[in-house]
Amino acid sequence: MKIKTQEISNRIFEEKDVKLFVKRIDLTHEFISGNKWYKLKYNLLEAERNSFNTLLTFGGAYSNHILATSVLANENGFKSIGIIRGERCADLNPTLKLAKEHGMQLHYVSRKEYQFKQTSKFLSVLRNKFGDFYLIPEGGSNKFALKGTSEIITKNDSQDYICCSVGTGTTLAGIINSSSIKQNIIGFPAIKGFKELEKEIKSITTKSNWQLNNDFCFGGYAKTNSLLINFINNFNKNQLIPLDAIYTGKMMFGILELIAKDYFPKGSSILAIHTGGLQGNKGMNQRFGFNLP
Ligand SMILES: *Cc1c(COP(=O)(O)O)cnc(C)c1O
């Protein structure tokens, strides 16, 4: 697959003598958040290898992973079941509507029950109800996902810094594992729980050329403010690159702040991974009246 990397221009980059590139894995697929395609790739092969015909996974009602699983399952001849956290709403939100249109069977569980989703008791209840299935964890994060995300960057991505948004950390870990030790990898968590994230990423990576920057999570998962929303809209107007409000908007806000504060030495090149997530903007616009791209 040919993935486009584009350079972004801005007066401040010249002033600070840095170059910023964006790797557009968001363009991998119309409905699949870019990194979720990489996370699912080897999971689908594993499901096929073991002759499963159904995929089952978990997620919130606006989850990029839920939609990605429904679409990839549909394209590859699997049935899919989504266990959704929270009550069913009378009108499906844009994410769940699309997932359903791609054949996903939606099953809602209370927030309390959802906490026990990985226990063998809960899974056996699901197996009694739905028959046998290939289980993909929430967010798609497992060793097959790590193998897939290690294909996001290649030797040609030789910038000094690589930046990526962080949810579970599996995408960042894949990037770390395939980076050169001369590169600096910076993760921008979109959620709270910095210490656990750091521990998790450490446990699945083989290098120490990385760090997390926790200054741009905007209060936690799916939290936003008008500064962030305006930033995303201005960025789209000036650069013609849409960002999402949960992950990539926060990362890009952080990168520009760090450039402004001289974090990157003169002459540095920076690669930002655009992991996608744009489908989520529709739900945000609908819920909060934003005008996200
Ligand atoms: C899921 C997601 C992430 C986080 O990926 P992890 O592997 O869970 O860290 C980042 N960006 C976007 C757009 C996502 O959908």
Tab-separated table of C-alpha atoms and ligand atoms in Angstrom:
chain	number	residue	atom	x	y	z
A	1	MET	CA	0.000	0.000	0.000
A	2	LYS	CA	1.259	3.459	-0.876
A	3	ILE	CA	0.856	5.841	2.036
A	4	LYS	CA	1.206	9.537	1.405
A	5	THR	CA	3.503	11.689	3.540
A	6	GLN	CA	3.118	15.427	3.103
A	7	GLU	CA	5.156	18.334	4.350
A	8	ILE	CA	3.295	21.137	6.069
A	9	SER	CA	4.394	24.706	5.734
A	10	ASN	CA	3.923	27.451	8.271
A	11	ARG	CA	5.932	30.596	8.952
A	12	ILE	CA	6.813	29.449	12.432
A	13	PHE	CA	8.543	26.324	11.064
A	14	GLU	CA	10.935	28.495	9.059
A	15	GLU	CA	11.534	30.739	12.016
A	16	LYS	CA	12.319	27.773	14.271
A	17	ASP	CA	14.152	25.892	11.521
A	18	VAL	CA	12.127	22.673	11.812
A	19	LYS	CA	10.308	20.616	9.219
A	20	LEU	CA	6.967	18.950	9.894
A	21	PHE	CA	5.637	16.028	7.850
A	22	VAL	CA	2.331	14.200	8.232
A	23	LYS	CA	1.975	10.527	7.353
A	24	ARG	CA	-1.617	10.170	6.198
A	25	ILE	CA	-2.558	6.668	7.308
A	26	ASP	CA	-6.005	8.198	7.859
A	27	LEU	CA	-6.412	7.826	4.088
A	28	THR	CA	-5.948	4.029	4.228
A	29	HIS	CA	-9.696	3.459	4.108
A	30	GLU	CA	-12.883	5.520	3.868
A	31	PHE	CA	-14.441	4.272	7.126
A	32	ILE	CA	-11.551	2.680	9.002
A	33	SER	CA	-9.536	4.863	11.320
A	34	GLY	CA	-5.996	4.516	9.904
A	35	ASN	CA	-4.266	2.773	12.782
A	36	LYS	CA	-7.207	0.433	13.367
A	37	TRP	CA	-6.623	-1.089	9.946
A	38	TYR	CA	-3.070	-2.013	11.008
A	39	LYS	CA	-4.297	-3.310	14.368
A	40	LEU	CA	-6.890	-5.568	12.778
A	41	LYS	CA	-4.868	-6.835	9.816
A	42	TYR	CA	-3.138	-9.797	11.534
A	43	ASN	CA	-6.126	-10.445	13.799
A	44	LEU	CA	-8.220	-11.169	10.727
A	45	LEU	CA	-5.539	-13.474	9.347
A	46	GLU	CA	-5.405	-15.283	12.693
A	47	ALA	CA	-9.202	-15.643	12.772
A	48	GLU	CA	-9.127	-17.030	9.251
A	49	ARG	CA	-6.250	-19.399	10.038
A	50	ASN	CA	-8.288	-20.830	12.907
A	51	SER	CA	-11.448	-21.096	10.788
A	52	PHE	CA	-13.580	-18.679	12.792
A	53	ASN	CA	-16.438	-17.078	10.908
A	54	THR	CA	-17.422	-14.533	13.554
A	55	LEU	CA	-15.446	-11.704	15.152
A	56	LEU	CA	-16.536	-10.292	18.505
A	57	THR	CA	-15.160	-7.169	20.092
A	58	PHE	CA	-15.900	-4.416	22.620
A	59	GLY	CA	-16.118	-0.655	22.553
A	60	GLY	CA	-17.849	2.565	23.502
A	61	ALA	CA	-20.719	3.917	21.436
A	62	TYR	CA	-18.448	6.215	19.392
A	63	SER	CA	-15.533	3.826	19.047
A	64	ASN	CA	-13.354	3.990	15.935
A	65	HIS	CA	-12.415	0.373	16.635
A	66	ILE	CA	-16.036	-0.838	16.614
A	67	LEU	CA	-16.673	0.707	13.219
A	68	ALA	CA	-13.346	-0.507	11.822
A	69	THR	CA	-14.079	-4.076	12.941
A	70	SER	CA	-17.534	-4.047	11.352
A	71	VAL	CA	-16.193	-2.778	8.026
A	72	LEU	CA	-13.191	-5.118	7.817
A	73	ALA	CA	-15.283	-8.105	8.916
A	74	ASN	CA	-17.808	-7.293	6.229
A	75	GLU	CA	-15.157	-6.895	3.529
A	76	ASN	CA	-13.532	-10.208	4.464
A	77	GLY	CA	-16.597	-12.396	4.848
A	78	PHE	CA	-16.813	-12.545	8.653
A	79	LYS	CA	-19.865	-11.916	10.793
A	80	SER	CA	-19.229	-9.337	13.496
A	81	ILE	CA	-20.646	-8.711	16.942
A	82	GLY	CA	-20.025	-5.499	18.863
A	83	ILE	CA	-20.475	-5.476	22.636
A	84	ILE	CA	-21.260	-1.828	23.322
A	85	ARG	CA	-20.754	-0.117	26.669
A	86	GLY	CA	-23.913	1.584	27.947
A	87	GLU	CA	-27.594	1.723	27.197
A	88	ARG	CA	-29.046	1.468	23.744
A	89	CYS	CA	-30.359	4.825	22.488
A	90	ALA	CA	-33.520	5.006	20.400
A	91	ASP	CA	-31.620	6.642	17.549
A	92	LEU	CA	-28.305	5.067	16.696
A	93	ASN	CA	-25.424	7.553	16.643
A	94	PRO	CA	-23.473	7.916	13.339
A	95	THR	CA	-20.788	5.406	14.425
A	96	LEU	CA	-23.188	2.637	15.435
A	97	LYS	CA	-25.450	3.321	12.465
A	98	LEU	CA	-22.556	2.735	10.067
A	99	ALA	CA	-21.388	-0.326	12.024
A	100	LYS	CA	-24.877	-1.786	11.749
A	101	GLU	CA	-25.001	-0.994	8.044
A	102	HIS	CA	-21.831	-3.045	7.731
A	103	GLY	CA	-23.592	-6.006	9.256
A	104	MET	CA	-22.434	-5.740	12.853
A	105	GLN	CA	-24.779	-7.190	15.422
A	106	LEU	CA	-24.866	-4.749	18.347
A	107	HIS	CA	-25.292	-5.949	21.902
A	108	TYR	CA	-25.444	-3.445	24.762
A	109	VAL	CA	-24.193	-4.051	28.280
A	110	SER	CA	-24.329	-1.767	31.305
A	111	ARG	CA	-21.194	0.115	32.286
A	112	LYS	CA	-20.960	-2.087	35.379
A	113	GLU	CA	-21.140	-5.336	33.407
A	114	TYR	CA	-18.732	-3.966	30.826
A	115	GLN	CA	-15.938	-3.889	33.415
A	116	PHE	CA	-16.040	-7.672	33.552
A	117	LYS	CA	-15.926	-8.124	29.792
A	118	GLN	CA	-12.601	-10.012	29.765
A	119	THR	CA	-13.524	-12.496	32.482
A	120	SER	CA	-14.044	-16.098	31.451
A	121	LYS	CA	-17.494	-16.068	33.050
A	122	PHE	CA	-18.656	-13.149	30.933
A	123	LEU	CA	-17.084	-14.624	27.798
A	124	SER	CA	-18.817	-17.951	28.343
A	125	VAL	CA	-22.159	-16.145	28.641
A	126	LEU	CA	-21.371	-14.514	25.295
A	127	ARG	CA	-20.392	-17.878	23.754
A	128	ASN	CA	-23.673	-19.425	24.921
A	129	LYS	CA	-25.563	-16.562	23.377
A	130	PHE	CA	-23.686	-16.044	20.096
A	131	GLY	CA	-21.826	-19.309	19.450
A	132	ASP	CA	-18.078	-19.472	18.945
A	133	PHE	CA	-16.170	-16.347	17.948
A	134	TYR	CA	-12.694	-14.901	17.511
A	135	LEU	CA	-12.225	-12.425	20.338
A	136	ILE	CA	-10.605	-9.082	19.640
A	137	PRO	CA	-9.964	-7.011	22.788
A	138	GLU	CA	-11.215	-3.443	23.236
A	139	GLY	CA	-9.338	-1.087	20.946
A	140	GLY	CA	-8.053	-4.120	19.037
A	141	SER	CA	-4.931	-4.192	21.180
A	142	ASN	CA	-3.097	-7.530	21.353
A	143	LYS	CA	0.111	-9.064	19.983
A	144	PHE	CA	-1.345	-9.320	16.474
A	145	ALA	CA	-2.164	-5.618	16.609
A	146	LEU	CA	1.397	-4.888	17.703
A	147	LYS	CA	2.719	-6.783	14.695
A	148	GLY	CA	0.446	-4.753	12.419
A	149	THR	CA	1.305	-1.382	13.910
A	150	SER	CA	4.999	-2.102	13.506
A	151	GLU	CA	4.322	-1.742	9.772
A	152	ILE	CA	3.117	1.876	10.073
A	153	ILE	CA	6.594	3.302	9.684
A	154	THR	CA	9.329	1.985	7.426
A	155	LYS	CA	13.008	2.708	6.856
A	156	ASN	CA	11.979	5.571	4.563
A	157	ASP	CA	10.472	7.434	7.502
A	158	SER	CA	13.808	8.754	8.648
A	159	GLN	CA	12.748	11.944	10.463
A	160	ASP	CA	14.434	12.767	13.792
A	161	TYR	CA	11.150	12.737	15.708
A	162	ILE	CA	8.023	10.652	15.243
A	163	CYS	CA	4.828	11.730	17.007
A	164	CYS	CA	1.698	9.673	17.530
A	165	SER	CA	-1.475	9.851	19.564
A	166	VAL	CA	-1.890	7.259	22.326
A	167	GLY	CA	-4.976	5.381	23.552
A	168	THR	CA	-3.923	1.915	24.675
A	169	GLY	CA	-0.367	2.513	23.438
A	170	THR	CA	-0.235	-0.410	20.992
A	171	THR	CA	0.140	1.872	17.984
A	172	LEU	CA	2.961	3.839	19.596
A	173	ALA	CA	4.636	0.578	20.662
A	174	GLY	CA	4.581	-0.755	17.095
A	175	ILE	CA	6.169	2.481	15.892
A	176	ILE	CA	8.831	2.305	18.616
A	177	ASN	CA	9.651	-1.290	17.737
A	178	SER	CA	10.258	-0.503	14.088
A	179	SER	CA	12.010	2.847	14.642
A	180	SER	CA	15.741	3.415	14.501
A	181	ILE	CA	17.383	3.997	17.873
A	182	LYS	CA	18.556	7.360	16.531
A	183	GLN	CA	14.941	8.508	16.263
A	184	ASN	CA	12.936	10.020	19.124
A	185	ILE	CA	9.379	8.762	19.461
A	186	ILE	CA	6.882	10.961	21.303
A	187	GLY	CA	3.463	9.715	22.331
A	188	PHE	CA	0.628	12.124	23.120
A	189	PRO	CA	-1.882	10.372	25.418
A	190	ALA	CA	-5.521	11.170	24.678
A	191	ILE	CA	-6.511	9.683	28.018
A	192	LYS	CA	-5.503	9.995	31.664
A	193	GLY	CA	-3.599	7.204	33.373
A	194	PHE	CA	-0.150	8.196	32.290
A	195	LYS	CA	1.770	5.858	34.623
A	196	GLU	CA	-0.110	2.714	33.603
A	197	LEU	CA	0.291	3.631	29.955
A	198	GLU	CA	3.999	4.062	30.384
A	199	LYS	CA	4.255	0.669	32.085
A	200	GLU	CA	2.183	-1.021	29.396
A	201	ILE	CA	4.236	0.441	26.551
A	202	LYS	CA	7.478	-0.479	28.293
A	203	SER	CA	6.300	-4.076	28.569
A	204	ILE	CA	5.743	-4.504	24.829
A	205	THR	CA	8.655	-2.530	23.388
A	206	THR	CA	12.299	-3.302	22.930
A	207	LYS	CA	13.819	0.194	22.906
A	208	SER	CA	13.975	3.226	25.150
A	209	ASN	CA	14.015	5.966	22.496
A	210	TRP	CA	10.538	7.182	23.472
A	211	GLN	CA	8.589	9.248	25.935
A	212	LEU	CA	5.019	10.274	26.627
A	213	ASN	CA	4.016	13.920	26.745
A	214	ASN	CA	1.041	14.259	29.025
A	215	ASP	CA	0.470	17.999	28.639
A	216	PHE	CA	-2.082	17.826	25.840
A	217	CYS	CA	-4.786	15.363	26.881
A	218	PHE	CA	-7.229	18.225	27.509
A	219	GLY	CA	-8.595	16.695	30.703
A	220	GLY	CA	-9.006	13.131	29.451
A	221	TYR	CA	-10.653	10.865	26.935
A	222	ALA	CA	-13.115	12.654	24.620
A	223	LYS	CA	-12.787	15.870	26.659
A	224	THR	CA	-12.449	18.992	24.540
A	225	ASN	CA	-12.578	22.761	24.840
A	226	SER	CA	-13.062	25.637	22.422
A	227	LEU	CA	-9.301	26.137	22.089
A	228	LEU	CA	-8.952	22.628	20.690
A	229	ILE	CA	-12.020	22.841	18.455
A	230	ASN	CA	-10.862	26.184	17.004
A	231	PHE	CA	-7.364	24.795	16.490
A	232	ILE	CA	-8.726	21.827	14.519
A	233	ASN	CA	-10.887	24.071	12.349
A	234	ASN	CA	-8.050	26.517	11.660
A	235	PHE	CA	-5.656	23.697	10.888
A	236	ASN	CA	-8.117	22.272	8.397
A	237	LYS	CA	-8.617	25.695	6.800
A	238	ASN	CA	-4.899	26.424	6.497
A	239	GLN	CA	-3.473	22.967	5.761
A	240	LEU	CA	-6.493	21.179	4.274
A	241	ILE	CA	-5.927	18.300	6.683
A	242	PRO	CA	-8.905	17.319	8.853
A	243	LEU	CA	-8.094	16.150	12.393
A	244	ASP	CA	-10.310	14.447	14.954
A	245	ALA	CA	-11.057	15.891	18.390
A	246	ILE	CA	-10.236	12.783	20.436
A	247	TYR	CA	-6.779	11.802	19.209
A	248	THR	CA	-5.052	13.533	16.302
A	249	GLY	CA	-6.236	17.071	17.106
A	250	LYS	CA	-4.661	16.867	20.562
A	251	MET	CA	-1.423	15.455	19.156
A	252	MET	CA	-1.103	18.158	16.492
A	253	PHE	CA	-1.939	20.886	19.017
A	254	GLY	CA	0.853	19.493	21.172
A	255	ILE	CA	3.372	19.349	18.329
A	256	LEU	CA	2.751	22.993	17.374
A	257	GLU	CA	3.017	24.063	21.016
A	258	LEU	CA	6.316	22.211	21.398
A	259	ILE	CA	7.648	23.814	18.205
A	260	ALA	CA	6.642	27.257	19.488
A	261	LYS	CA	8.413	26.547	22.794
A	262	ASP	CA	11.677	25.495	21.062
A	263	TYR	CA	11.379	21.915	22.242
A	264	PHE	CA	12.842	20.610	18.971
A	265	PRO	CA	16.465	21.578	18.198
A	266	LYS	CA	17.086	23.677	15.086
A	267	GLY	CA	17.330	21.592	11.950
A	268	SER	CA	14.999	18.868	13.306
A	269	SER	CA	12.544	17.009	11.141
A	270	ILE	CA	9.319	15.743	12.699
A	271	LEU	CA	6.905	13.139	11.408
A	272	ALA	CA	3.354	13.196	12.771
A	273	ILE	CA	1.305	10.048	12.222
A	274	HIS	CA	-2.282	10.884	11.250
A	275	THR	CA	-4.013	7.862	12.759
A	276	GLY	CA	-7.480	8.851	11.474
A	277	GLY	CA	-10.519	8.903	13.750
A	278	LEU	CA	-12.416	11.335	11.553
A	279	GLN	CA	-15.638	9.343	11.684
A	280	GLY	CA	-15.883	10.384	15.342
A	281	ASN	CA	-16.250	14.051	14.420
A	282	LYS	CA	-19.798	13.431	13.161
A	283	GLY	CA	-20.911	12.177	16.555
A	284	MET	CA	-19.152	15.090	18.307
A	285	ASN	CA	-20.856	17.603	16.012
A	286	GLN	CA	-24.225	15.983	16.617
A	287	ARG	CA	-23.849	15.830	20.396
A	288	PHE	CA	-22.187	19.165	21.069
A	289	GLY	CA	-23.079	21.304	18.066
A	290	PHE	CA	-19.436	21.643	16.974
A	291	ASN	CA	-18.518	22.295	13.341
A	292	LEU	CA	-15.611	19.846	13.134
A	293	PRO	CA	-14.482	18.769	9.645
B	1	LIG	C1	-7.563	4.171	18.511
B	1	LIG	C2	-6.884	5.377	18.035
B	1	LIG	C3	-5.638	5.803	18.554
B	1	LIG	C4	-4.962	5.091	19.694
B	1	LIG	O1	-4.404	3.864	19.320
B	1	LIG	P1	-3.794	2.916	20.441
B	1	LIG	O2	-3.154	1.820	19.682
B	1	LIG	O3	-4.961	2.406	21.255
B	1	LIG	O4	-2.870	3.704	21.271
B	1	LIG	C5	-5.048	6.924	18.024
B	1	LIG	N1	-5.648	7.620	17.037
B	1	LIG	C6	-6.834	7.261	16.523
B	1	LIG	C7	-7.432	8.106	15.467
B	1	LIG	C8	-7.494	6.134	16.987
B	1	LIG	O5	-8.681	5.776	16.472
